[in-house]
Coordinates of C-alpha atoms in Angstrom, one line a residue:
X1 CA 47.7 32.9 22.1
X2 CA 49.4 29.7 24.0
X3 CA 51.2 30.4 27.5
X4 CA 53.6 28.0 28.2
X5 CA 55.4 27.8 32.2
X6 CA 59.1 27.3 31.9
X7 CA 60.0 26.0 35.5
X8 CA 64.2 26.1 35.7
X9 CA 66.0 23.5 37.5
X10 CA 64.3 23.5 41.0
X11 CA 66.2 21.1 41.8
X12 CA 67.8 19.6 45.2
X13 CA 71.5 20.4 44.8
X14 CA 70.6 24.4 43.4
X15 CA 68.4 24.7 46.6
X16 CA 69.5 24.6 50.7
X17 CA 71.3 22.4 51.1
X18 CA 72.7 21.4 48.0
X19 CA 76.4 21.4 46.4
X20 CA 75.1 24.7 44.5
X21 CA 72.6 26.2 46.4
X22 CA 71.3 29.2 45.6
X23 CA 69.2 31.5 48.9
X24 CA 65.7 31.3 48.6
X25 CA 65.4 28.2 45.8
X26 CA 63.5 26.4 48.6
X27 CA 60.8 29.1 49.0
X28 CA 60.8 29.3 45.0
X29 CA 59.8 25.6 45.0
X30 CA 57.0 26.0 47.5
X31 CA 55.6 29.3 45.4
X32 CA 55.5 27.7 42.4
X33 CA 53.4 25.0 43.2
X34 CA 51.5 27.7 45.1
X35 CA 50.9 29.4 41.4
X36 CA 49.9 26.4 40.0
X37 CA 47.8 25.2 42.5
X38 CA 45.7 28.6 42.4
X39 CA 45.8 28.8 38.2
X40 CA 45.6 25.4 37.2
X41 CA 44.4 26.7 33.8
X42 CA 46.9 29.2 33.3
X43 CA 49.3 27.5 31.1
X44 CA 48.3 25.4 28.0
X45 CA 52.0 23.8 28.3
X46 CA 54.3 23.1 31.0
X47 CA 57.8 22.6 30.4
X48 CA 60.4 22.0 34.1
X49 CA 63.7 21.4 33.3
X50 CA 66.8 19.6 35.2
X51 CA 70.3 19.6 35.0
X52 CA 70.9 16.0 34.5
X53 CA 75.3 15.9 34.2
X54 CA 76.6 12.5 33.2
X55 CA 78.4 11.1 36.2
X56 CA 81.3 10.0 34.0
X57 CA 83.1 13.0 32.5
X58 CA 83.6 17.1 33.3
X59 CA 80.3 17.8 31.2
X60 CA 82.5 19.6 28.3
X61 CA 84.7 21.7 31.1
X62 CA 81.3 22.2 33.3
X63 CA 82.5 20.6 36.5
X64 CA 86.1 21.4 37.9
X65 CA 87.8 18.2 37.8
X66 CA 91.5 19.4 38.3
X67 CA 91.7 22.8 41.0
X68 CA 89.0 24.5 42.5
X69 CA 86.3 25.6 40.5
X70 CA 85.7 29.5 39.3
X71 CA 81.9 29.7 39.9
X72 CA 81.7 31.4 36.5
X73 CA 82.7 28.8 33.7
X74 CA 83.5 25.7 36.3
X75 CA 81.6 24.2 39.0
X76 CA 81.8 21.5 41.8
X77 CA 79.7 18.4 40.6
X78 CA 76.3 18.7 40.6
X79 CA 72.9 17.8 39.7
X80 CA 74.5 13.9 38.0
X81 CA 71.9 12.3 36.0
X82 CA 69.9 9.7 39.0
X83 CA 71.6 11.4 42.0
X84 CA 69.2 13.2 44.9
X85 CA 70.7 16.1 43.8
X86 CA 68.9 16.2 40.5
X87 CA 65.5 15.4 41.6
X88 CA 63.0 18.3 41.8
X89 CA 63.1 20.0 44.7
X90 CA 59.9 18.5 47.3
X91 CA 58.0 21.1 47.6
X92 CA 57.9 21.4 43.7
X93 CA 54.7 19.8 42.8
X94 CA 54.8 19.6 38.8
X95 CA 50.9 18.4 37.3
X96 CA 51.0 15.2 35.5
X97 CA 51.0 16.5 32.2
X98 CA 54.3 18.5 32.8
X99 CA 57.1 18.0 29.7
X100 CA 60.2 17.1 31.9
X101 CA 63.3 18.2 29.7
X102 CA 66.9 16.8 31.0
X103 CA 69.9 19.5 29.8
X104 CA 73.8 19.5 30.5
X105 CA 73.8 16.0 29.6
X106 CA 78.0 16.0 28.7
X107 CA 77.5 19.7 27.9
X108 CA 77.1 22.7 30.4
X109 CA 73.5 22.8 29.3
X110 CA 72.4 26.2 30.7
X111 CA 69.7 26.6 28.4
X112 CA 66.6 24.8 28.6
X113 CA 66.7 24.8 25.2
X114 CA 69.8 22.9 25.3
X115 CA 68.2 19.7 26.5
X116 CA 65.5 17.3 25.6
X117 CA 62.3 15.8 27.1
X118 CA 62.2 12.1 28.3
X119 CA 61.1 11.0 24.7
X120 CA 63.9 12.8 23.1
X121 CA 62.1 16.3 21.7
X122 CA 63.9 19.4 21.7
X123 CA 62.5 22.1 23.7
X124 CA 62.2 24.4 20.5
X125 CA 60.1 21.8 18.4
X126 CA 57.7 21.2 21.5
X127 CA 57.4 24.9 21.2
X128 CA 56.4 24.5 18.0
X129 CA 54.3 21.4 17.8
X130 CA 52.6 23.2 21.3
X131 CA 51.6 25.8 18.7
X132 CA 53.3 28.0 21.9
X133 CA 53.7 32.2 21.2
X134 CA 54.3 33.4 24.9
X135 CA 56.5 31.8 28.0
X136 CA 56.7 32.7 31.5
X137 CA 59.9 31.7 33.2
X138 CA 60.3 31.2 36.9
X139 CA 63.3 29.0 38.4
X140 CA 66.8 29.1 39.6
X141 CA 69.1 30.3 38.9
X142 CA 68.1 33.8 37.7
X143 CA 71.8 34.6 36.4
X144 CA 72.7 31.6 34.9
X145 CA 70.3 29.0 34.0
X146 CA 67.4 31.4 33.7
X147 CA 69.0 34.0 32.0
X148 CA 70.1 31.1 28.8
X149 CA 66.5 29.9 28.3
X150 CA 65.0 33.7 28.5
X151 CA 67.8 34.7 26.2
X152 CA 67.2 31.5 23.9
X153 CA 63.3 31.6 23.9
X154 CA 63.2 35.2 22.4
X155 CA 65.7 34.2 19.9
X156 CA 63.0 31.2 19.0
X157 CA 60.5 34.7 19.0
X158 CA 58.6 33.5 21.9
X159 CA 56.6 37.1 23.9
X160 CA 58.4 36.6 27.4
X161 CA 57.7 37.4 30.7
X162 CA 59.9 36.9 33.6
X163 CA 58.2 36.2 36.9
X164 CA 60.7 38.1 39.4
X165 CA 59.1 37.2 42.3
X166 CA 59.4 33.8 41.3
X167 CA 63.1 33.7 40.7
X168 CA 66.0 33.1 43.0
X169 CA 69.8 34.0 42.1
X170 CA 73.6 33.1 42.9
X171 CA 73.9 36.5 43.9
X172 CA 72.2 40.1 44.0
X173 CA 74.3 42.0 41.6
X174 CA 74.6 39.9 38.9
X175 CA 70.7 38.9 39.1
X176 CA 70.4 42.3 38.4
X177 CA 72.2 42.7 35.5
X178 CA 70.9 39.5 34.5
X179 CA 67.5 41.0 34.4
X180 CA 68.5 44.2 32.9
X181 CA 69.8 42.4 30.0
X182 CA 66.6 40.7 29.3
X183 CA 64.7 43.9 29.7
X184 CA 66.7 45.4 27.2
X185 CA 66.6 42.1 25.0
X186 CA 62.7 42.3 24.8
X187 CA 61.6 40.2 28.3
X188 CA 58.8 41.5 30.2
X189 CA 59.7 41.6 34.2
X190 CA 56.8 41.3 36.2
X191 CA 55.2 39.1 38.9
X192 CA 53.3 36.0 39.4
X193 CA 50.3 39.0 40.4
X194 CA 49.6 38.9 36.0
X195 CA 48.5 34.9 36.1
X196 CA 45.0 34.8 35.2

């Protein structure tokens, strides 16, 4: 068996503070590094993604350019490619080895499986080179963004487990459902307490 750590888009503008911050993302950051810090030998591959929007265009419809956005389909600008906003989070510490993949890149890129690392892999062949067979997801935001690469890595037959306590949301209700769905889809929902 091979772990991998998906860590989803801690990043400044989805924590306080930022143009899309989501309650509690800072104290996601902070336990993250806290996990990795006490089970440096937990994962054999880390993977952290970032929205990384072009500056330049809507991202494919993502960001409301004309009216207000809906907060479902459209959103205010965010997270643009070398911006603060798009820089891990500070308290984030990532080990040096991480795989840092860059999504949303003129696409809404929810998925972490929609972008690619810095030396242009796609997250499903690092999967695959990684000789990778189980993930553990932590990040932001658990409705959206976390949801698409859960969702995505059991379709790529990954064993899943969703660290809840290690997950923040837009908002309660649909986090919820969010969750339910990728009960019901095959994820395991548990805590960081499992990391060996």
């Amino acid at each position: 068996m091979t772990r991998a750590l998906f860590i989803i888009d801690v990043q400044n503008d989805f924590t306080e503070g930022g143009t899309l911050a989501v309650q509690g993302g800072g104290a996601v950051a902070k336990a993250v590094t806290e996990l990795l810090a006490a089970h440096p030998d937990a994962y054999d591959v880390i993977f952290a993604s970032r929205d990384w929007h072009d500056a330049d265009s809507d991202n494919a419809g993502h960001f409301a350019t004309e009216g207000e956005p809906d907060f479902i389909a459209t959103w205010p600008v965010h997270c643009v490619a070398d911006t603060p906003g798009a820089e891990y989070h500070l308290a984030l510490l990532l080990p040096e080895e991480t795989i840092h993949i860059r999504k949303g890149q003129g696409s809404p890129g929810y998925s972490i499986f929609d972008g690619v690392s810095e030396g242009g892999d796609k997250t499903g062949e690092l999967l695959i080179t990684n000789g990778v067979t189980d993930v553990d997801v932590v990040g932001l935001a658990t409705d959206y963004c976390v949801r698409a690469s859960v969702v995505d890595a059991l379709e790529h037959g990954q064993h899943v487990r969703v660290l809840t306590d290690l997950v923040a949301g837009v908002s309660a209700e649909t986090s919820e459902a969010a969750l339910a769905e990728l009960a019901h889809l095959g994820a395991v929902l548990t805590t960081s307490d499992v990391v060996e």
